[in-house]
Amino acid sequence: MPKPIAWAGQAVVYAAVAAVVGYLSSAPAYQQVPEGMAQIKISFRHGGARLEDCKRLTPEEIAKLPYNKRRPTACTRERLPVVIEISVDGAVAYSAVLPPSGLSGDGPSETYDKLLVPAGPHRIEARLRDSRRSEGFDYEKTAELVLAPFQNLAIDFKADQGGFILR
């Protein structure tokens, strides 16, 4: 049978642990974004164009293929890297050449990054190139936004929805 002193000691230890957990659940105060700042998050997955154009096969070339692999075109799997650039108030804040993912370089290019900017009005320009062109961009979007303190602005990219989406 446990002694009353053991019960009292156990109660003191449990109370101390509960007090420490209670304190740490509310303090020290943590802020993800510093005072007076807003956050821009860039996050997307997008596959660039194929590295080479598909080649149309002749009837003789198709006949040489195994029956289960016959198709009218032959395409390489590799994709081009995606070039992205984000400017805030005329200054480039994020610029990257995103290689395709996958062992064969045939997957989508991916990025996730955060930018801290002062709260207030901003001109945000987003540009992306996913083709073989050497200069310029295939998709561009410019937006004039007023970001509130602690606001999170997400920049996404969906080619089938017209390009950049700012939320």
PDB file of C-alpha atoms in Angstrom:
ATOM      1  CA  MET A   1       0.000   0.000   0.000  1.00  0.00           C
ATOM      2  CA  PRO A   2       1.487   3.388  -1.066  1.00  0.00           C
ATOM      3  CA  LYS A   3       2.230   5.852   1.678  1.00  0.00           C
ATOM      4  CA  PRO A   4       0.511   9.247   1.823  1.00  0.00           C
ATOM      5  CA  ILE A   5       3.890  10.934   1.260  1.00  0.00           C
ATOM      6  CA  ALA A   6       4.276   9.022  -2.063  1.00  0.00           C
ATOM      7  CA  TRP A   7       0.804  10.194  -3.125  1.00  0.00           C
ATOM      8  CA  ALA A   8       1.628  13.785  -2.240  1.00  0.00           C
ATOM      9  CA  GLY A   9       4.963  13.648  -4.101  1.00  0.00           C
ATOM     10  CA  GLN A  10       3.287  12.204  -7.170  1.00  0.00           C
ATOM     11  CA  ALA A  11       0.641  14.978  -7.076  1.00  0.00           C
ATOM     12  CA  VAL A  12       3.348  17.656  -6.832  1.00  0.00           C
ATOM     13  CA  VAL A  13       5.229  16.208  -9.840  1.00  0.00           C
ATOM     14  CA  TYR A  14       2.017  15.981 -11.927  1.00  0.00           C
ATOM     15  CA  ALA A  15       1.073  19.560 -10.987  1.00  0.00           C
ATOM     16  CA  ALA A  16       4.551  20.822 -11.948  1.00  0.00           C
ATOM     17  CA  VAL A  17       4.409  19.046 -15.326  1.00  0.00           C
ATOM     18  CA  ALA A  18       0.898  20.424 -15.981  1.00  0.00           C
ATOM     19  CA  ALA A  19       2.063  23.954 -15.091  1.00  0.00           C
ATOM     20  CA  VAL A  20       5.062  23.741 -17.442  1.00  0.00           C
ATOM     21  CA  VAL A  21       2.891  22.389 -20.303  1.00  0.00           C
ATOM     22  CA  GLY A  22       0.282  25.094 -19.641  1.00  0.00           C
ATOM     23  CA  TYR A  23       2.912  27.841 -19.715  1.00  0.00           C
ATOM     24  CA  LEU A  24       4.594  26.578 -22.894  1.00  0.00           C
ATOM     25  CA  SER A  25       1.253  26.286 -24.702  1.00  0.00           C
ATOM     26  CA  SER A  26       0.804  30.064 -24.598  1.00  0.00           C
ATOM     27  CA  ALA A  27       4.282  31.498 -24.078  1.00  0.00           C
ATOM     28  CA  PRO A  28       6.697  32.530 -25.324  1.00  0.00           C
ATOM     29  CA  ALA A  29       4.614  34.228 -28.026  1.00  0.00           C
ATOM     30  CA  TYR A  30       5.587  33.033 -31.526  1.00  0.00           C
ATOM     31  CA  GLN A  31       5.013  35.066 -34.656  1.00  0.00           C
ATOM     32  CA  GLN A  32       5.588  33.463 -38.023  1.00  0.00           C
ATOM     33  CA  VAL A  33       5.721  36.862 -39.704  1.00  0.00           C
ATOM     34  CA  PRO A  34       7.444  39.847 -38.022  1.00  0.00           C
ATOM     35  CA  GLU A  35       5.427  42.894 -36.987  1.00  0.00           C
ATOM     36  CA  GLY A  36       4.408  45.107 -39.940  1.00  0.00           C
ATOM     37  CA  MET A  37       5.333  42.497 -42.569  1.00  0.00           C
ATOM     38  CA  ALA A  38       3.326  40.356 -44.981  1.00  0.00           C
ATOM     39  CA  GLN A  39       4.308  37.057 -46.557  1.00  0.00           C
ATOM     40  CA  ILE A  40       4.232  35.944 -50.191  1.00  0.00           C
ATOM     41  CA  LYS A  41       4.293  32.184 -50.738  1.00  0.00           C
ATOM     42  CA  ILE A  42       5.233  30.767 -54.143  1.00  0.00           C
ATOM     43  CA  SER A  43       4.172  27.175 -54.577  1.00  0.00           C
ATOM     44  CA  PHE A  44       3.444  25.144 -57.710  1.00  0.00           C
ATOM     45  CA  ARG A  45       4.177  22.052 -59.795  1.00  0.00           C
ATOM     46  CA  HIS A  46       4.285  22.422 -63.550  1.00  0.00           C
ATOM     47  CA  GLY A  47       5.812  20.356 -66.332  1.00  0.00           C
ATOM     48  CA  GLY A  48       7.804  22.162 -68.994  1.00  0.00           C
ATOM     49  CA  ALA A  49       7.598  21.322 -72.689  1.00  0.00           C
ATOM     50  CA  ARG A  50       9.249  18.175 -73.987  1.00  0.00           C
ATOM     51  CA  LEU A  51      12.960  18.474 -74.704  1.00  0.00           C
ATOM     52  CA  GLU A  52      12.414  17.264 -78.291  1.00  0.00           C
ATOM     53  CA  ASP A  53       9.364  17.240 -80.542  1.00  0.00           C
ATOM     54  CA  CYS A  54       7.544  13.977 -81.046  1.00  0.00           C
ATOM     55  CA  LYS A  55       8.496  12.166 -84.235  1.00  0.00           C
ATOM     56  CA  ARG A  56       5.805  10.787 -86.537  1.00  0.00           C
ATOM     57  CA  LEU A  57       6.571   7.156 -87.342  1.00  0.00           C
ATOM     58  CA  THR A  58       6.225   5.706 -90.843  1.00  0.00           C
ATOM     59  CA  PRO A  59       4.051   2.623 -91.358  1.00  0.00           C
ATOM     60  CA  GLU A  60       7.253   0.553 -91.758  1.00  0.00           C
ATOM     61  CA  GLU A  61       8.637   1.804 -88.418  1.00  0.00           C
ATOM     62  CA  ILE A  62       5.325   1.078 -86.683  1.00  0.00           C
ATOM     63  CA  ALA A  63       5.293  -2.464 -88.140  1.00  0.00           C
ATOM     64  CA  LYS A  64       8.767  -3.138 -86.663  1.00  0.00           C
ATOM     65  CA  LEU A  65       7.561  -2.329 -83.136  1.00  0.00           C
ATOM     66  CA  PRO A  66       6.143  -5.030 -80.855  1.00  0.00           C
ATOM     67  CA  TYR A  67       2.372  -5.235 -81.201  1.00  0.00           C
ATOM     68  CA  ASN A  68       1.712  -3.801 -77.726  1.00  0.00           C
ATOM     69  CA  LYS A  69       3.979  -0.755 -78.354  1.00  0.00           C
ATOM     70  CA  ARG A  70       2.651   0.357 -81.724  1.00  0.00           C
ATOM     71  CA  ARG A  71       1.657   3.996 -81.869  1.00  0.00           C
ATOM     72  CA  PRO A  72       1.820   6.707 -84.545  1.00  0.00           C
ATOM     73  CA  THR A  73       4.400   8.884 -82.741  1.00  0.00           C
ATOM     74  CA  ALA A  74       7.567   8.401 -80.714  1.00  0.00           C
ATOM     75  CA  CYS A  75       8.296  10.932 -77.992  1.00  0.00           C
ATOM     76  CA  THR A  76      11.214  11.356 -75.632  1.00  0.00           C
ATOM     77  CA  ARG A  77      10.379  11.571 -71.940  1.00  0.00           C
ATOM     78  CA  GLU A  78      12.698  14.412 -70.898  1.00  0.00           C
ATOM     79  CA  ARG A  79      11.248  17.849 -70.209  1.00  0.00           C
ATOM     80  CA  LEU A  80      12.716  21.331 -70.246  1.00  0.00           C
ATOM     81  CA  PRO A  81      13.378  23.194 -67.009  1.00  0.00           C
ATOM     82  CA  VAL A  82      10.876  25.857 -65.971  1.00  0.00           C
ATOM     83  CA  VAL A  83      12.154  29.424 -65.519  1.00  0.00           C
ATOM     84  CA  ILE A  84      10.286  31.580 -62.996  1.00  0.00           C
ATOM     85  CA  GLU A  85      10.746  35.163 -61.881  1.00  0.00           C
ATOM     86  CA  ILE A  86       8.766  37.129 -59.298  1.00  0.00           C
ATOM     87  CA  SER A  87       9.275  40.893 -58.973  1.00  0.00           C
ATOM     88  CA  VAL A  88       7.957  43.036 -56.146  1.00  0.00           C
ATOM     89  CA  ASP A  89       7.835  46.779 -56.824  1.00  0.00           C
ATOM     90  CA  GLY A  90      10.149  46.438 -59.828  1.00  0.00           C
ATOM     91  CA  ALA A  91      12.896  44.494 -58.044  1.00  0.00           C
ATOM     92  CA  VAL A  92      13.395  40.757 -58.682  1.00  0.00           C
ATOM     93  CA  ALA A  93      12.548  39.046 -55.390  1.00  0.00           C
ATOM     94  CA  TYR A  94      12.652  35.426 -56.601  1.00  0.00           C
ATOM     95  CA  SER A  95      14.281  33.944 -59.686  1.00  0.00           C
ATOM     96  CA  ALA A  96      14.893  30.266 -60.376  1.00  0.00           C
ATOM     97  CA  VAL A  97      15.506  27.697 -63.088  1.00  0.00           C
ATOM     98  CA  LEU A  98      13.594  24.651 -61.867  1.00  0.00           C
ATOM     99  CA  PRO A  99      14.788  21.319 -63.268  1.00  0.00           C
ATOM    100  CA  PRO A 100      12.219  18.618 -64.035  1.00  0.00           C
ATOM    101  CA  SER A 101      11.771  15.994 -61.333  1.00  0.00           C
ATOM    102  CA  GLY A 102      11.955  12.242 -61.790  1.00  0.00           C
ATOM    103  CA  LEU A 103      14.753   9.830 -62.594  1.00  0.00           C
ATOM    104  CA  SER A 104      14.341  10.395 -66.324  1.00  0.00           C
ATOM    105  CA  GLY A 105      13.819  14.153 -66.015  1.00  0.00           C
ATOM    106  CA  ASP A 106      10.226  13.699 -67.120  1.00  0.00           C
ATOM    107  CA  GLY A 107       8.314  14.948 -64.072  1.00  0.00           C
ATOM    108  CA  PRO A 108       6.982  18.378 -63.226  1.00  0.00           C
ATOM    109  CA  SER A 109       9.233  21.160 -61.956  1.00  0.00           C
ATOM    110  CA  GLU A 110       8.408  22.169 -58.396  1.00  0.00           C
ATOM    111  CA  THR A 111       9.027  25.090 -56.077  1.00  0.00           C
ATOM    112  CA  TYR A 112       8.006  26.360 -52.663  1.00  0.00           C
ATOM    113  CA  ASP A 113       9.427  29.573 -51.270  1.00  0.00           C
ATOM    114  CA  LYS A 114       8.426  32.402 -48.923  1.00  0.00           C
ATOM    115  CA  LEU A 115       9.152  36.105 -49.301  1.00  0.00           C
ATOM    116  CA  LEU A 116       8.691  38.688 -46.558  1.00  0.00           C
ATOM    117  CA  VAL A 117       7.621  42.161 -47.674  1.00  0.00           C
ATOM    118  CA  PRO A 118       6.510  45.246 -45.743  1.00  0.00           C
ATOM    119  CA  ALA A 119       2.738  45.531 -45.420  1.00  0.00           C
ATOM    120  CA  GLY A 120       1.146  48.035 -47.777  1.00  0.00           C
ATOM    121  CA  PRO A 121       0.633  48.540 -51.520  1.00  0.00           C
ATOM    122  CA  HIS A 122       2.813  46.519 -53.899  1.00  0.00           C
ATOM    123  CA  ARG A 123       3.122  45.819 -57.609  1.00  0.00           C
ATOM    124  CA  ILE A 124       3.721  42.102 -58.073  1.00  0.00           C
ATOM    125  CA  GLU A 125       4.864  40.734 -61.428  1.00  0.00           C
ATOM    126  CA  ALA A 126       5.057  36.980 -62.025  1.00  0.00           C
ATOM    127  CA  ARG A 127       6.695  35.498 -65.134  1.00  0.00           C
ATOM    128  CA  LEU A 128       7.219  31.887 -66.256  1.00  0.00           C
ATOM    129  CA  ARG A 129       8.837  30.196 -69.268  1.00  0.00           C
ATOM    130  CA  ASP A 130       8.147  26.514 -69.930  1.00  0.00           C
ATOM    131  CA  SER A 131       9.009  26.320 -73.653  1.00  0.00           C
ATOM    132  CA  ARG A 132      12.145  26.190 -75.820  1.00  0.00           C
ATOM    133  CA  ARG A 133      12.331  29.949 -76.314  1.00  0.00           C
ATOM    134  CA  SER A 134      15.615  31.428 -75.114  1.00  0.00           C
ATOM    135  CA  GLU A 135      14.304  34.854 -74.075  1.00  0.00           C
ATOM    136  CA  GLY A 136      11.068  36.249 -72.760  1.00  0.00           C
ATOM    137  CA  PHE A 137       8.307  34.425 -70.938  1.00  0.00           C
ATOM    138  CA  ASP A 138       5.301  32.329 -71.930  1.00  0.00           C
ATOM    139  CA  TYR A 139       3.121  33.468 -69.012  1.00  0.00           C
ATOM    140  CA  GLU A 140       3.061  36.858 -67.304  1.00  0.00           C
ATOM    141  CA  LYS A 141       0.793  38.416 -64.708  1.00  0.00           C
ATOM    142  CA  THR A 142       0.931  41.800 -63.004  1.00  0.00           C
ATOM    143  CA  ALA A 143      -1.170  42.725 -59.984  1.00  0.00           C
ATOM    144  CA  GLU A 144      -1.450  45.833 -57.826  1.00  0.00           C
ATOM    145  CA  LEU A 145      -2.236  44.629 -54.292  1.00  0.00           C
ATOM    146  CA  VAL A 146      -2.436  46.064 -50.799  1.00  0.00           C
ATOM    147  CA  LEU A 147      -1.055  43.530 -48.334  1.00  0.00           C
ATOM    148  CA  ALA A 148      -2.172  43.803 -44.713  1.00  0.00           C
ATOM    149  CA  PRO A 149       0.211  43.077 -41.836  1.00  0.00           C
ATOM    150  CA  PHE A 150       0.535  39.302 -41.250  1.00  0.00           C
ATOM    151  CA  GLN A 151      -1.282  38.560 -44.543  1.00  0.00           C
ATOM    152  CA  ASN A 152      -0.255  35.504 -46.550  1.00  0.00           C
ATOM    153  CA  LEU A 153      -0.478  35.898 -50.333  1.00  0.00           C
ATOM    154  CA  ALA A 154      -0.209  32.618 -52.243  1.00  0.00           C
ATOM    155  CA  ILE A 155       1.080  32.580 -55.825  1.00  0.00           C
ATOM    156  CA  ASP A 156       0.135  29.419 -57.691  1.00  0.00           C
ATOM    157  CA  PHE A 157       0.410  28.440 -61.353  1.00  0.00           C
ATOM    158  CA  LYS A 158      -2.157  26.499 -63.390  1.00  0.00           C
ATOM    159  CA  ALA A 159      -1.604  26.551 -67.156  1.00  0.00           C
ATOM    160  CA  ASP A 160      -5.142  25.269 -67.829  1.00  0.00           C
ATOM    161  CA  GLN A 161      -6.578  28.221 -65.855  1.00  0.00           C
ATOM    162  CA  GLY A 162      -4.612  30.858 -67.736  1.00  0.00           C
ATOM    163  CA  GLY A 163      -1.389  30.987 -65.750  1.00  0.00           C
ATOM    164  CA  PHE A 164      -0.678  32.576 -62.388  1.00  0.00           C
ATOM    165  CA  ILE A 165      -3.281  32.629 -59.628  1.00  0.00           C
ATOM    166  CA  LEU A 166      -2.849  35.046 -56.718  1.00  0.00           C
ATOM    167  CA  ARG A 167      -4.929  34.333 -53.623  1.00  0.00           C
TER     168      ARG A 167
END
